[in-house]
Short mmCIF file of C-alpha atoms and ligand atoms in Angstrom, two decimals:
data_model
loop_
_atom_site.label_atom_id
_atom_site.label_comp_id
_atom_site.label_asym_id
_atom_site.label_seq_id
_atom_site.Cartn_x
_atom_site.Cartn_y
_atom_site.Cartn_z
CA MET V 742 32.50 27.91 -13.43
CA ARG V 743 28.98 29.18 -13.92
CA VAL V 744 27.83 31.35 -11.07
CA LYS V 745 24.18 30.99 -10.24
CA ASN V 746 22.08 31.76 -7.24
CA VAL V 747 23.39 29.66 -4.40
CA ILE V 748 20.81 28.36 -1.97
CA GLU V 749 21.42 27.18 1.56
CA PRO V 750 21.32 23.46 2.36
CA PHE V 751 18.10 22.50 4.10
CA VAL V 752 16.38 19.54 5.73
CA ILE V 753 12.88 18.20 5.23
CA LYS V 754 11.27 16.14 7.98
CA ILE V 755 8.50 13.74 7.09
CA ASN V 756 5.94 13.01 9.78
CA ILE V 757 4.57 9.70 8.55
CA GLU V 758 1.80 9.46 11.18
CA GLU V 759 0.50 12.92 10.32
CA GLU V 760 1.24 12.42 6.59
CA ILE V 761 2.94 15.80 6.24
CA ILE V 762 6.34 17.41 5.63
CA ASN V 763 7.40 20.23 7.91
CA ASN V 764 8.50 23.02 5.58
CA TYR V 765 6.43 22.78 2.41
CA ASN V 766 5.75 25.99 0.53
CA GLU V 767 2.99 24.82 -1.80
CA HIS V 768 -0.11 22.76 -1.14
CA ILE V 769 -2.18 21.38 -4.02
CA ILE V 770 -5.66 19.96 -3.49
CA ASN V 771 -7.30 17.77 -6.10
CA ARG V 772 -11.02 17.07 -5.97
CA LEU V 773 -13.35 14.87 -8.00
CA SER V 774 -14.26 17.87 -10.19
CA ASN V 775 -10.60 18.10 -11.34
CA MET V 776 -10.83 14.59 -12.82
CA LYS V 777 -13.38 15.14 -15.59
CA ASN V 778 -13.19 12.52 -18.40
CA LEU V 779 -10.48 10.56 -16.63
CA TYR V 780 -12.62 7.84 -15.05
CA LEU V 781 -14.22 5.20 -17.25
CA ASN V 782 -17.74 5.30 -15.85
CA GLU V 783 -18.90 8.83 -16.63
CA ASN V 784 -22.41 8.28 -15.23
CA VAL V 785 -21.13 7.16 -11.85
CA TYR V 786 -18.64 10.06 -11.91
CA GLU V 787 -21.44 12.61 -12.50
CA GLU V 788 -23.65 11.02 -9.83
CA MET V 789 -20.83 11.12 -7.26
CA LEU V 790 -20.03 14.72 -8.16
CA LYS V 791 -23.67 15.76 -7.59
CA GLU V 792 -23.43 14.37 -4.07
CA GLU V 793 -20.03 15.75 -3.09
CA ASP V 794 -16.93 17.20 -4.70
CA LYS V 795 -14.79 14.72 -2.81
CA LEU V 796 -11.16 15.38 -1.92
CA LEU V 797 -9.12 12.76 -3.80
CA TYR V 798 -5.50 13.72 -3.20
CA GLU V 799 -3.21 16.39 -1.81
CA VAL V 800 0.36 17.31 -2.66
CA TYR V 801 2.75 19.13 -0.30
CA LEU V 802 5.68 20.59 -2.21
CA LYS V 803 9.04 21.95 -1.21
CA THR V 804 10.00 24.04 -4.20
CA VAL V 805 13.27 25.87 -4.73
CA LEU V 806 14.57 27.81 -7.72
CA GLU V 807 13.22 26.47 -11.02
CA ASP V 808 16.73 25.77 -12.17
CA PRO V 809 17.88 22.57 -13.96
CA GLY V 810 20.50 22.10 -11.27
CA GLU V 811 17.96 22.04 -8.43
CA LEU V 812 15.41 19.46 -7.26
CA ILE V 813 11.79 19.66 -6.20
CA GLN V 814 10.51 17.33 -3.47
CA GLY V 815 7.18 16.57 -1.94
CA LEU V 816 4.59 14.25 -0.53
CA THR V 817 1.43 13.00 -2.24
CA ILE V 818 -1.45 11.69 -0.14
CA LEU V 819 -3.96 9.77 -2.22
CA TYR V 820 -7.17 8.83 -0.40
CA PRO V 821 -8.91 5.47 -0.80
CA GLY V 822 -12.08 5.10 -2.81
CA LYS V 823 -13.50 4.20 -6.19
CA VAL V 824 -15.47 5.69 -9.05
CA GLY V 825 -17.57 2.70 -10.07
CA ASN V 826 -15.04 -0.12 -9.85
CA GLU V 827 -12.04 2.09 -10.70
CA PHE V 828 -9.75 3.03 -7.82
CA PHE V 829 -8.97 6.64 -6.93
CA MET V 830 -5.89 7.82 -8.77
CA THR V 831 -3.81 10.89 -9.56
CA LYS V 832 -4.35 12.61 -12.91
CA GLY V 833 -1.05 11.41 -14.29
CA HIS V 834 1.28 13.37 -16.50
CA PHE V 835 4.33 13.55 -18.69
CA HIS V 836 6.92 16.13 -17.70
CA ARG V 837 6.95 19.44 -19.55
CA ILE V 838 10.68 18.87 -20.02
CA PHE V 839 9.95 15.50 -21.52
CA TYR V 840 13.16 13.62 -20.76
CA THR V 841 13.34 14.47 -17.04
CA SER V 842 13.06 11.55 -14.62
CA GLU V 843 11.63 11.20 -11.12
CA ILE V 844 11.92 9.10 -7.96
CA TYR V 845 8.81 7.83 -6.17
CA PHE V 846 9.34 6.46 -2.65
CA CYS V 847 6.28 4.82 -1.13
CA LEU V 848 5.96 5.42 2.62
CA LYS V 849 2.49 4.15 3.47
CA GLY V 850 -0.40 2.23 1.94
CA ARG V 851 -0.81 -0.01 -1.08
CA GLY V 852 -0.86 1.16 -4.64
CA ILE V 853 0.15 0.81 -8.25
CA LEU V 854 2.35 3.20 -10.19
CA LEU V 855 1.17 3.00 -13.77
CA MET V 856 3.61 4.27 -16.39
CA GLU V 857 3.49 4.49 -20.17
CA THR V 858 5.33 5.98 -23.11
CA THR V 859 3.93 7.63 -26.23
CA ASN V 860 5.09 4.69 -28.35
CA GLY V 861 2.99 2.10 -26.54
CA ASN V 862 5.16 0.72 -23.75
CA TRP V 863 3.53 0.44 -20.36
CA LYS V 864 4.52 -0.79 -16.94
CA ALA V 865 2.78 -1.20 -13.58
CA GLU V 866 4.84 -1.32 -10.40
CA GLU V 867 3.55 -2.26 -6.98
CA MET V 868 3.76 0.50 -4.36
CA LYS V 869 4.13 -0.42 -0.71
CA PRO V 870 6.26 0.99 2.12
CA GLY V 871 9.95 0.81 1.31
CA ILE V 872 9.56 0.58 -2.48
CA ILE V 873 11.43 3.20 -4.51
CA ILE V 874 10.46 3.46 -8.17
CA TYR V 875 12.64 5.20 -10.73
CA VAL V 876 10.45 6.80 -13.39
CA PRO V 877 12.70 7.50 -16.37
CA GLY V 878 12.17 10.50 -18.60
CA GLN V 879 9.51 10.15 -21.33
CA TRP V 880 7.25 7.96 -19.17
CA ALA V 881 3.86 9.29 -18.06
CA HIS V 882 3.12 8.30 -14.45
CA ARG V 883 -0.01 7.94 -12.33
CA CYS V 884 -0.51 6.60 -8.77
CA ILE V 885 -3.50 4.42 -7.93
CA ASN V 886 -4.61 3.63 -4.38
CA ILE V 887 -5.73 -0.01 -4.27
CA ASP V 888 -6.40 -0.16 -0.53
CA LYS V 889 -9.96 0.02 0.77
CA THR V 890 -9.20 2.10 3.85
CA ASP V 891 -5.59 3.36 3.95
CA ASN V 892 -4.14 6.45 2.31
CA LEU V 893 -1.31 5.97 -0.18
CA VAL V 894 1.55 8.25 0.88
CA THR V 895 4.48 8.77 -1.48
CA PHE V 896 7.56 10.97 -1.41
CA PHE V 897 8.79 12.18 -4.80
CA CYS V 898 11.79 14.06 -6.11
CA THR V 899 12.42 15.40 -9.60
CA ARG V 900 14.28 18.17 -11.40
CA ALA V 901 13.01 21.53 -10.19
CA ASP V 902 12.06 22.68 -13.67
CA SER V 903 10.63 19.36 -14.98
CA GLY V 904 7.06 20.69 -14.90
CA HIS V 905 3.81 18.89 -15.76
CA ASP V 906 2.21 18.17 -19.11
CA TYR V 907 -1.34 16.93 -18.53
CA LYS V 908 -2.69 17.55 -22.05
CA LEU V 909 -2.06 14.14 -23.58
CA ILE V 910 -3.51 12.26 -20.61
CA GLU V 911 -6.58 14.51 -20.47
CA GLN V 912 -7.20 13.90 -24.15
CA LYS V 913 -6.31 10.22 -24.52
CA GLY V 914 -6.25 8.77 -21.02
CA PHE V 915 -3.86 5.99 -19.98
CA ARG V 916 -3.81 2.77 -22.03
CA LYS V 917 -4.52 0.77 -18.87
CA LEU V 918 -6.88 1.14 -15.93
CA THR V 919 -6.79 -0.39 -12.45
CA VAL V 920 -10.13 -1.75 -11.33
CA ASP V 921 -11.57 -3.81 -8.50
CA LYS V 922 -12.75 -7.23 -9.69
CA ASP V 923 -14.34 -9.26 -6.91
CA ASN V 924 -12.09 -7.56 -4.34
CA VAL V 925 -8.91 -8.06 -6.38
CA PRO V 926 -7.22 -5.12 -8.11
CA ILE V 927 -6.62 -5.94 -11.76
CA ILE V 928 -5.22 -3.99 -14.70
CA ILE V 929 -7.39 -3.87 -17.81
CA ASP V 930 -7.23 -2.19 -21.22
CA ASN V 931 -8.86 1.23 -21.20
CA PRO V 932 -11.73 0.98 -23.70
CA LYS V 933 -11.83 4.79 -23.89
CA TRP V 934 -8.13 5.15 -24.67
CA ASN V 935 -7.39 7.54 -27.55
CA LYS V 936 -11.05 8.46 -28.03
CA CYS V 937 -9.99 12.08 -28.10
CA LYS V 938 -11.98 14.45 -25.96
CA ASN V 939 -12.44 18.06 -26.75
CA ILE V 940 -11.40 19.35 -23.36
CA LEU V 941 -11.53 23.05 -24.14
C1 LIG J 931 5.79 15.61 -9.93
C2 LIG J 931 4.98 14.41 -9.66
C3 LIG J 931 4.09 14.39 -8.44
C4 LIG J 931 2.64 14.52 -8.90
C5 LIG J 931 1.62 14.34 -7.81
C6 LIG J 931 0.19 14.55 -8.31
O1 LIG J 931 6.41 15.51 -11.16
O2 LIG J 931 4.98 13.45 -10.39
O3 LIG J 931 4.37 15.41 -7.60
O4 LIG J 931 2.51 15.79 -9.48
O5 LIG J 931 1.72 13.07 -7.30
O6 LIG J 931 -0.06 13.88 -9.50
P1 LIG J 931 -0.59 14.67 -10.77
O7 LIG J 931 0.36 15.82 -10.99
O8 LIG J 931 -0.54 13.69 -11.89
O9 LIG J 931 -1.96 15.17 -10.44
MN1 LIG J 932 6.08 13.71 -12.30
#
């Protein structure tokens, strides 16, 4: 039997009211300025950025050893709002280890989990409290908050070494966007999809 570093069992407590986990060891903050080229309406994006580099989402992570046998867990809090008529969203990514999967468990709010593959498949799943979505390997994934006032709070769990690959999404975008049409969230084709950006 392979002998590797053995870690102690541990417990994570989620405080849903406070939207926090008790023993996170990493905290990631994503602001409007981290989302360059990702929203459709670039003029509105620039105008909003001039006013305020708004906080869009936060991630609290409980990391352990980056070993294929271990898991990483955490909480994502995505705030409500729009850029033009496009709802606030996470960047979205493939995993660096491409075939690794992930579980998303929605705890609070209303959202969409948009997923797509490099060969053109896409899927949108509703997120609301109690819904657990299995994101198989090879599917990019992005959360979108479709509520006007409530935060979208999601617990996730994936292989500890799965990593993030943002490159493709930063260059091409997602094939689909979630926008507000007369107070109804709808999914539309992304007219900017695959119009490669030079992001360097
Ligand atoms: C981990 C994962 C989540 C996201 C988080 C932020 O694999 O899917 O922890 O990293 O919800 O989204 P991104 O990373 O797309 O900014
Ligand atoms: Mn992921």
